[in-house]
XYZ file of C-alpha atoms in Angstrom:
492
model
C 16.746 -20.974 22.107
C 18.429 -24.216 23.178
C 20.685 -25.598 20.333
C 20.917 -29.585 19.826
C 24.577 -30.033 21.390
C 23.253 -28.307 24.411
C 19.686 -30.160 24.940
C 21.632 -33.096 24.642
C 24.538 -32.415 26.592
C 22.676 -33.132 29.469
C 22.360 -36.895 28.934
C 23.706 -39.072 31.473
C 25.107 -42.359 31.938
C 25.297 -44.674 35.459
C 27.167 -47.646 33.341
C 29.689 -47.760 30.841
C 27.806 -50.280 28.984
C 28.168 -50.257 25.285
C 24.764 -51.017 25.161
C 23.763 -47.885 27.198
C 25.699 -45.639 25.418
C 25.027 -45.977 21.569
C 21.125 -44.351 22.254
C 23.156 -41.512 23.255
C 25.673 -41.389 20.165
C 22.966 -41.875 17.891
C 21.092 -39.298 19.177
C 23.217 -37.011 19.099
C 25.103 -37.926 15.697
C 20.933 -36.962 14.394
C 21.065 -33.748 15.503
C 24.768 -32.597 14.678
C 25.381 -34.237 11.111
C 22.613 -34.920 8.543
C 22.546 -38.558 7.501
C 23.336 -37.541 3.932
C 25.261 -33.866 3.111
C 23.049 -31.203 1.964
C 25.897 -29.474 -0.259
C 26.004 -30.309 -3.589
C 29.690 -29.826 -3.500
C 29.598 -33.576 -1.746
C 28.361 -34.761 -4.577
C 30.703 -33.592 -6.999
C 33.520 -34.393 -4.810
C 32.272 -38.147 -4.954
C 32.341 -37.389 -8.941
C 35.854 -36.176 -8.402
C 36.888 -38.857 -6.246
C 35.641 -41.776 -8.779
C 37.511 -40.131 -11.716
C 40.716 -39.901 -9.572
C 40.603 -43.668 -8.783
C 39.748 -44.009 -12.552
C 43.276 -42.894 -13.424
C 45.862 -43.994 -10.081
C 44.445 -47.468 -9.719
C 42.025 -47.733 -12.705
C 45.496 -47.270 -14.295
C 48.009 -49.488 -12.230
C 44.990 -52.155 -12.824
C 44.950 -51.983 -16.666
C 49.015 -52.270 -16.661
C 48.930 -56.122 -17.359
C 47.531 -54.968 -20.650
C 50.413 -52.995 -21.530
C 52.830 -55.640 -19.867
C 51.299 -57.781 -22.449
C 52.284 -55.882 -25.603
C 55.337 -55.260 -24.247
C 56.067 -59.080 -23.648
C 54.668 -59.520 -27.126
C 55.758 -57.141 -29.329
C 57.600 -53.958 -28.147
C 59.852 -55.068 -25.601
C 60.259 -59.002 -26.617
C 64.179 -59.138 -25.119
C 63.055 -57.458 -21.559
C 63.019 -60.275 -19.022
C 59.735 -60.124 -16.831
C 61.150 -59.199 -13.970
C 61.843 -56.113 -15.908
C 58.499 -55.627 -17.046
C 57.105 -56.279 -14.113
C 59.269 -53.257 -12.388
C 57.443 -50.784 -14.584
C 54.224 -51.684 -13.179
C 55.234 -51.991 -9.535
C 56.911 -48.376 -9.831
C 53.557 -47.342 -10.225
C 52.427 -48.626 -7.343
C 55.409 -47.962 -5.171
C 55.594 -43.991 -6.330
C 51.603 -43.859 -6.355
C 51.747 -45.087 -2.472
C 55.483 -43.300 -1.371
C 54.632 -39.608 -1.539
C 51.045 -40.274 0.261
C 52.498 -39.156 3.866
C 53.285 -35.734 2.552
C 50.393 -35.664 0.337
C 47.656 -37.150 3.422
C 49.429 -33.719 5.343
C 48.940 -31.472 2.926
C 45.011 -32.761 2.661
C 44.913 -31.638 6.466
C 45.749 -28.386 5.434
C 43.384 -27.862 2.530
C 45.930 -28.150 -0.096
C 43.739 -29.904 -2.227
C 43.748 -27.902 -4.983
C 47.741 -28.055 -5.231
C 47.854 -31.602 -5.514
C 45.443 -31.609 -7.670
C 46.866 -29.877 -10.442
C 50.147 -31.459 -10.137
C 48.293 -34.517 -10.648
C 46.840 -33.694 -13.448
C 49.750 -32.199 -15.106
C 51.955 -35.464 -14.433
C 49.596 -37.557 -15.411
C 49.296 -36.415 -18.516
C 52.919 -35.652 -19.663
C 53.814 -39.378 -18.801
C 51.487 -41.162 -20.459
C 51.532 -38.300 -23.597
C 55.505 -38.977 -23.457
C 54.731 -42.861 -23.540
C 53.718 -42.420 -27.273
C 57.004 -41.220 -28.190
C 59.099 -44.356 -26.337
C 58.344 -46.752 -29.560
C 59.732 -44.744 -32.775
C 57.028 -46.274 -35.399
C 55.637 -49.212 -32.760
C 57.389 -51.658 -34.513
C 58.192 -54.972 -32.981
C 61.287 -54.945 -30.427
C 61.340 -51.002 -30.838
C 60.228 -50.076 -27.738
C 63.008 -48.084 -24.873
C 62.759 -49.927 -21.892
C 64.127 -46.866 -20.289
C 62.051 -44.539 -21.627
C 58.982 -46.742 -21.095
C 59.925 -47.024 -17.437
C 60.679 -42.965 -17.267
C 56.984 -42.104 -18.737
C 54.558 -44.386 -17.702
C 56.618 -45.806 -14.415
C 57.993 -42.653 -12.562
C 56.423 -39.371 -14.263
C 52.784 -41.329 -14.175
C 53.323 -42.897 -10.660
C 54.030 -39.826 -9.062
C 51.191 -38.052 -10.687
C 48.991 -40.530 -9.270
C 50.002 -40.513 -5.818
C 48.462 -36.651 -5.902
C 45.331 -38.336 -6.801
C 45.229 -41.467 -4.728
C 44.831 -40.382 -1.228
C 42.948 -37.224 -2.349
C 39.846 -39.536 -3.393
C 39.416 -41.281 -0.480
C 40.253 -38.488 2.169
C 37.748 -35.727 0.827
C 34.579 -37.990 0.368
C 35.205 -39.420 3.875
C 35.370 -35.610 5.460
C 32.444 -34.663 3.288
C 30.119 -38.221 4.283
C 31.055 -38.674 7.862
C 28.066 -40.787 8.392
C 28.574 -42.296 5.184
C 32.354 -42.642 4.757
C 32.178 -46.170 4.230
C 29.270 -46.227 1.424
C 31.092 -42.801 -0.252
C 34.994 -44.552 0.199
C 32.899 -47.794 -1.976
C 31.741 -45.776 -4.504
C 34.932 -43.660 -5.032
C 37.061 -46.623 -5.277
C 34.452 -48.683 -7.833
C 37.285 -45.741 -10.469
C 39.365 -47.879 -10.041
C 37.758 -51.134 -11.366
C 35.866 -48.649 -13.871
C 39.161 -47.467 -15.008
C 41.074 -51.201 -15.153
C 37.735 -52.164 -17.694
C 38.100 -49.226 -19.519
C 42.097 -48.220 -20.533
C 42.772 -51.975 -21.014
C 39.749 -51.973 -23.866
C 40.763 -48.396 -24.822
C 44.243 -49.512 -25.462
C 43.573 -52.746 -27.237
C 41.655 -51.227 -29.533
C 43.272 -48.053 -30.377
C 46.732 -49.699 -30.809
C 45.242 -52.345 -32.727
C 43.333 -49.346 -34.802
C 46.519 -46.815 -34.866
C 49.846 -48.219 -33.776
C 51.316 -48.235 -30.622
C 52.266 -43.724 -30.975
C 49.371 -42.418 -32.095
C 47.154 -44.690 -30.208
C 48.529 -43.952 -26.977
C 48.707 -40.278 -27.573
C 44.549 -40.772 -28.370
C 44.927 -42.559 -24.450
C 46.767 -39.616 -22.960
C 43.593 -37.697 -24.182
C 41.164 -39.489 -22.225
C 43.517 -39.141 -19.125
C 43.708 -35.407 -19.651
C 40.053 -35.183 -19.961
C 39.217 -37.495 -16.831
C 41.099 -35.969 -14.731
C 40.372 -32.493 -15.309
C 37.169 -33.441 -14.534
C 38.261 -34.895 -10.876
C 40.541 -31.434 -10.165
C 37.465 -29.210 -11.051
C 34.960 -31.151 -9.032
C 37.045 -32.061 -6.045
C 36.513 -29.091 -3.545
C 37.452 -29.891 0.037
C 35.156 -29.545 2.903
C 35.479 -26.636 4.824
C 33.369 -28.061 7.660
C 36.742 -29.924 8.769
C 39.298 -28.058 11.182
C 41.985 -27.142 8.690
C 45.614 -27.797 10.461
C 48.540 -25.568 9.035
C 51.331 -27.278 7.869
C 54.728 -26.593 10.165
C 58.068 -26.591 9.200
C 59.061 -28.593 6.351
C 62.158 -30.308 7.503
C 60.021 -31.217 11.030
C 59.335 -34.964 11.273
C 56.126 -34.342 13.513
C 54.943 -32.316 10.608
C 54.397 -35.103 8.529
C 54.503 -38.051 11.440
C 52.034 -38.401 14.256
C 53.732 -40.166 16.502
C 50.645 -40.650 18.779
C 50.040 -43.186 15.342
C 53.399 -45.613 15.593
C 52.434 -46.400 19.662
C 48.554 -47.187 18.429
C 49.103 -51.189 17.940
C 46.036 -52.175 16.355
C 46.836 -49.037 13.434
C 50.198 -50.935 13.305
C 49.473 -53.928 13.115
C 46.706 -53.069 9.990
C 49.202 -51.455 8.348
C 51.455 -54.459 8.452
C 48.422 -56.271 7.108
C 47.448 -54.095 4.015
C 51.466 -54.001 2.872
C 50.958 -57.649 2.367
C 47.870 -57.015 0.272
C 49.567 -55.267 -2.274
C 52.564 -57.295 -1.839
C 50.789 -60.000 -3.082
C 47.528 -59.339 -4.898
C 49.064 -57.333 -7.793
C 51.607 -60.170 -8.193
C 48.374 -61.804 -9.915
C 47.024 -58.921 -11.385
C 50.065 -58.267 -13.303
C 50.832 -61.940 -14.658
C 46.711 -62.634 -14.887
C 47.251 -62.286 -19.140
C 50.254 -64.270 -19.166
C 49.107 -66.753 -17.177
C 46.047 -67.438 -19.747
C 48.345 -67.834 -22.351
C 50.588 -70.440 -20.653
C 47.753 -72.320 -19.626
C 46.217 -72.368 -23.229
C 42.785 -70.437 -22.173
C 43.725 -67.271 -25.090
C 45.440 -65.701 -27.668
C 47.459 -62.590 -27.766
C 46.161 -60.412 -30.896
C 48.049 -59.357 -33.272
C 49.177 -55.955 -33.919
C 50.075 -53.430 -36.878
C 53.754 -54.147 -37.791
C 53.068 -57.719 -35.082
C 53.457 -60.913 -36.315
C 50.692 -62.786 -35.952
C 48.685 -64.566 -32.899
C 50.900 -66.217 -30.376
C 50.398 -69.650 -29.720
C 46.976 -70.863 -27.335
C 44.300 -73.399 -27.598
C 41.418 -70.904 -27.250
C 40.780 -67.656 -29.436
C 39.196 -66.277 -26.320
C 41.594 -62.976 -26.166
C 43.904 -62.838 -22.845
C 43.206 -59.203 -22.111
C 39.283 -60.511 -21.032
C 40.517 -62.345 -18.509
C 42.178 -58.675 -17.194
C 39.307 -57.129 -17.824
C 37.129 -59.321 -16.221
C 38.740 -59.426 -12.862
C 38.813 -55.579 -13.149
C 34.880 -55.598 -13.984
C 34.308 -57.784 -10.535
C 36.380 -55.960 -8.589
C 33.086 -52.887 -9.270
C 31.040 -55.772 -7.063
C 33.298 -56.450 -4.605
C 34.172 -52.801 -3.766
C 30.234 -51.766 -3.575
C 29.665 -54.622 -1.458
C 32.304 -54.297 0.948
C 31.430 -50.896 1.408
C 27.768 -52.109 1.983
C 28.411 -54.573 4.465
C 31.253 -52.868 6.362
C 28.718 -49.872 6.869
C 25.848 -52.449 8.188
C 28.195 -54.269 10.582
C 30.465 -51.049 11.446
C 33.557 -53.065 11.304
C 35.404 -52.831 7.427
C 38.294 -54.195 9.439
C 35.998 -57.696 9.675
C 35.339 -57.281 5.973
C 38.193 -56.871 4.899
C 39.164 -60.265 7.511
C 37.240 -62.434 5.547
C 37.675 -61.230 1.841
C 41.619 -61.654 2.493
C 41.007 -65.224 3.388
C 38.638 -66.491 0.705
C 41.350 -64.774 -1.870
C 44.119 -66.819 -0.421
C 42.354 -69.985 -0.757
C 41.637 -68.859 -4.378
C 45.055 -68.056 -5.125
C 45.999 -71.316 -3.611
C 43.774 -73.777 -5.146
C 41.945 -72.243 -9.041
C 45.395 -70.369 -9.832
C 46.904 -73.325 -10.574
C 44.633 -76.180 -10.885
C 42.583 -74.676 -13.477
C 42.278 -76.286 -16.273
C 39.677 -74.789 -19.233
C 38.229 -71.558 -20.013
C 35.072 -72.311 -17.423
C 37.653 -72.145 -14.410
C 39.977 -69.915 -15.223
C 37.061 -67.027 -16.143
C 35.408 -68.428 -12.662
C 38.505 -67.265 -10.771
C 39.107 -64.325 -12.400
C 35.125 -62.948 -11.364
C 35.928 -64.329 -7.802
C 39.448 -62.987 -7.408
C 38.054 -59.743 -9.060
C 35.105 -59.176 -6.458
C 37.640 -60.270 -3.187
C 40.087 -57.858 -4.617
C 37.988 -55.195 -5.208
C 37.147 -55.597 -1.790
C 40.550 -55.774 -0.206
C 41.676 -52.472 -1.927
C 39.001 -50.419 -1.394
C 38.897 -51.217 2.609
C 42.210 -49.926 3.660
C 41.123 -46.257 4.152
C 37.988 -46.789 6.076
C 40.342 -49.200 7.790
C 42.254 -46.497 9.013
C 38.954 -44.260 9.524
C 37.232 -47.091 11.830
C 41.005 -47.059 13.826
C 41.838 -44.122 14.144
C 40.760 -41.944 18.164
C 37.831 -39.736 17.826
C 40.615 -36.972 19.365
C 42.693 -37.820 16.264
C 40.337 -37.622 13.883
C 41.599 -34.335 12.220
C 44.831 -36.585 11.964
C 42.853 -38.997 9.335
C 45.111 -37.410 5.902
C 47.979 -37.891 7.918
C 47.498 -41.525 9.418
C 46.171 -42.605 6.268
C 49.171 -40.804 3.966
C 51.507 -42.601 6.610
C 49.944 -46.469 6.487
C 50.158 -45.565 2.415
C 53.375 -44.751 2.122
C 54.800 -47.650 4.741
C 52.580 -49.994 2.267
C 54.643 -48.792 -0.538
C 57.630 -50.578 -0.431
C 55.664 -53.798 -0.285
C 53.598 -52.972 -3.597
C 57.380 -52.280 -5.149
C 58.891 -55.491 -4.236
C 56.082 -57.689 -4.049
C 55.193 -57.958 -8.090
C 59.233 -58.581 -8.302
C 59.157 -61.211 -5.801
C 56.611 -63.213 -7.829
C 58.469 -62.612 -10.880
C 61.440 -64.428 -10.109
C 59.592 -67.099 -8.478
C 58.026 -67.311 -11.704
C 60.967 -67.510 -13.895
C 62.672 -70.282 -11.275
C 59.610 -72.321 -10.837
C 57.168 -71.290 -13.396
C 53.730 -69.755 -13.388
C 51.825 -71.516 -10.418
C 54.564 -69.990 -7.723
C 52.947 -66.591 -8.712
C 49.661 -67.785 -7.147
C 51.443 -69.736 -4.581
C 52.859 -66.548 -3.525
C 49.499 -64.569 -3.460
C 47.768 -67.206 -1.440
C 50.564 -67.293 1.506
C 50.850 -63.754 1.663
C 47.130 -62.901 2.227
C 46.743 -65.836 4.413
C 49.093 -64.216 6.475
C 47.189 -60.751 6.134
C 44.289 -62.424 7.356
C 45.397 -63.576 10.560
C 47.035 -60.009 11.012
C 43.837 -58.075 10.335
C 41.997 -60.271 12.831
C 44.634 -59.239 15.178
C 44.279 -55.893 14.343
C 40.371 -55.943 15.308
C 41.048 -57.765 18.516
C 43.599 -55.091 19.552
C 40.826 -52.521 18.942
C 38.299 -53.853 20.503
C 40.737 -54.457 23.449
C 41.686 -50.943 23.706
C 37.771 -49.643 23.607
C 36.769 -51.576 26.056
C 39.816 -50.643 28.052
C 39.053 -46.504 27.631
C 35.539 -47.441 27.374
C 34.973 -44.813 30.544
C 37.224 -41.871 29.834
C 36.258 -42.032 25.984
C 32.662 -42.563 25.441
C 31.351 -41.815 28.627
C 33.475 -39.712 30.458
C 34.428 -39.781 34.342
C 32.324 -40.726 37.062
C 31.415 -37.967 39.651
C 31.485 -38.910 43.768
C 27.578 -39.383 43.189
C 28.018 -42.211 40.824
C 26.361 -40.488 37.862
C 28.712 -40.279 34.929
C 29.865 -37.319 33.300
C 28.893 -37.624 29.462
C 31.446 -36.918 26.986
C 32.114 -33.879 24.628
C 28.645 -33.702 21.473
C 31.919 -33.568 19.410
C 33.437 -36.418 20.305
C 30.978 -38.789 19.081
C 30.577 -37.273 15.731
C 33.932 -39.178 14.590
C 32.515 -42.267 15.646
C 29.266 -42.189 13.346
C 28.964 -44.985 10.374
């Protein structure tokens, strides 16, 4: 009986058209990959990957919560460029380790990572409780705080980070974009969640015992996500060579791919400057008079604002939009097979927010209006980067797709570190506006480098247009079609 690679392997092409050739992709993608997996394990892994986002990102997210007690109560004679290093460890060590991690997701190590995960996770935030004696005022460790919650927690999420996004893409490979969406939509789930969680369970218990309650829910969630998150066996597994190898954990066929460079030049300035906001979003409603810090047990009363709307909404909010804007990237970057154009445009309309509501609002109306927009373009901006590199990335790479995306990850890293610090000093020197000053200039630029990005890709398809998608032409004129296989990695 004739299988479906070989009925259709005898399609042919006479043109290199783009326009002849995706009848032939699509029908072949029908007959070699169901639309939607059959497995239930799929859908658990999506389960899995959603609580993992929950706690790395849902996590780093909810931080200008805790940056907010700190400023207020724990750690009142920290300067914020302190404070603000806590939070951008997170996302430095969460990002850092992803190269070796993305490897060892190549190799099926998933179950490895996850564990470790897990385990850190817990013990940092668990330790976290015990940073604050009684959770008096000004009794907080800066140290300690930075120890727990900073290094021990980053690292555990990094385990989790590019774990989520790399098995629901190898179990949806016609659906990687929709499946990345839904995974990431954790991470806005999780920055509504702990920042509510904490508020009210430090307000209910003290600062120890409430955050001990927290380390709970962490423990819980994400031993969840390492029972659920089996890999997908359906992927070539690559063994993992030498340790002490650099091609083991570089490609290098990745650092001469230009548009891949040039994107991940582009996201490093993403996280170099949208977290700059997303860490100074509470403060900044306080300075500008639109809340009120609570008070605490053992606090001393409300800080000074004009509004008794609470600063930690405004937090929340943008972490609540950010659910919209990562389902609907995922939605339209799926429809238009392109997140790299996506994630052109969302960068773009966040600058021009950063520039202009930041800091020319002026009541509670605009500065809830720009936390719901910035919320839905950032949810969108984070959540793209992986089926960035997905969409990039050569079909005869595509059992690379751990590795390139652990790479772009940890080269993005360094950016998230210095980025929050950056805006930090430019807010103590020229107060709080520079912050969003700084945000808008620095996606501008990312804009302008992601549409570069695209153009480079679509330069280089239509440039290998023949020997890719097509294949060779014979001394007839009739074109050789390409490999069933090959055209699997290509499929929306």
């Amino acid at each position: 009986m004739t299988s479906p690679i070989e009925k259709h392997g005898s399609i042919e092409k006479r043109t290199v058209n783009q326009d002849n050739v995706s009848p032939a992709i699509s029908v072949l993608a029908a007959s070699v990959v169901p639309e939607w997996p059959q497995s239930w394990k799929a859908y658990a892994a999506l389960v899995s990957g959603f609580f993992m986002m929950f706690n790395c990102w849902g996590m780093v997210n909810a931080y200008g919560a805790f940056m907010g007690l700190y400023d207020a109560h724990l750690l009142t004679k920290n300067s914020d460029l302190q404070l603000s290093l806590v939070g951008a460890t997170e996302s430095f060590l969460l990002l850092l380790p992803s190269i070796f991690a993305g490897r060892l997701l190549d190799a099926r190590r998933h179950y490895y990572l996850g564990f470790t995960g897990f385990l850190l996770l817990f013990l940092g935030y668990f330790s976290l409780s015990f940073t604050s004696h009684a959770g008096l005022k000004d009794q907080g460790n800066y140290g300690l705080v930075w120890i727990t919650s900073g290094l021990l927690a980053g690292l555990g999420m990094t385990c989790f980070f590019t774990y989520s996004s790399h098995n629901v893409i190898q179990w949806f490979p016609r659906k990687r974009y929709i499946a990345a969406g839904i995974t990431s939509t954790g991470a806005g789930a999780g920055g509504i969640i702990y920042p509510l969680a904490f508020k009210f369970l430090v307000a209910r218990f003290g600062f120890p015992i409430g955050v001990r309650i927290l380390s709970g829910i962490v423990a819980g969630t994400t031993l969840i996500a390492f029972i659920l998150g089996a890999p997908c066996k359906d992927v070539p597994r690559r063994k993992v060579g030498a340790a002490f190898q650099l091609s083991t954990w570089i490609d290098k066929q990745a650092l001469s791919n230009r548009p891949y460079s040039l994107y991940v030049i582009a996201v490093a300035l993403v996280y170099g400057g949208f977290y700059s906001v997303a860490f100074h979003v509470t403060e900044w409603a306080e300075v500008k008079g639109f809340g009120t810090e609570e008070d605490i047990p053992g606090g001393t009363g409300e800080r000074p604002g004009a509004s008794g709307f609470r600063t930690f909404w405004f937090l929340t909010i943008m972490n609540g939009a950010s659910i919209i804007g990562r389902l609907a990237s995922a939605w339209f970057a799926t429809h238009l097979s392109n997140p790299i154009a996506v994630h052109t445009l969302t960068c773009f309309l966040a600058s021009l927010l950063a520039f202009f509501f930041w800091p020319f609002a002026t009541n509670n109306a605009g500065a809830i209006a720009f936390c719901t927009l910035f919320g839905i373009l950032g949810g969108s901006m984070l959540s793209l980067p992986a089926s960035g590199v997905a969409y990039l990335i050569p079909d005869s790479r595509h059992s690379h797709v751990g590795q390139w995306t652990g790479m772009m990850w940890s080269s993005v890293s360094i950016f998230a570190l210095i980025g929050p610090l950056i805006a930090a000093q430019l807010r103590r020197k020229f107060g709080m506006d520079a912050v969003g000053y700084w945000t808008g200039a620095t996606l501008l630029v990312t804009s302008v480098l992601l549409a570069g990005s695209m153009w480079l890709k679509r330069k280089d398809d239509r440039r290998s247009a023949t020997s890719t998608l097509v294949g060779r032409g014979d001394q007839s004129g009739q074109v050789t079609p390409a490999s069933p296989a090959s055209y699997v990695g290509t499929i929306v």
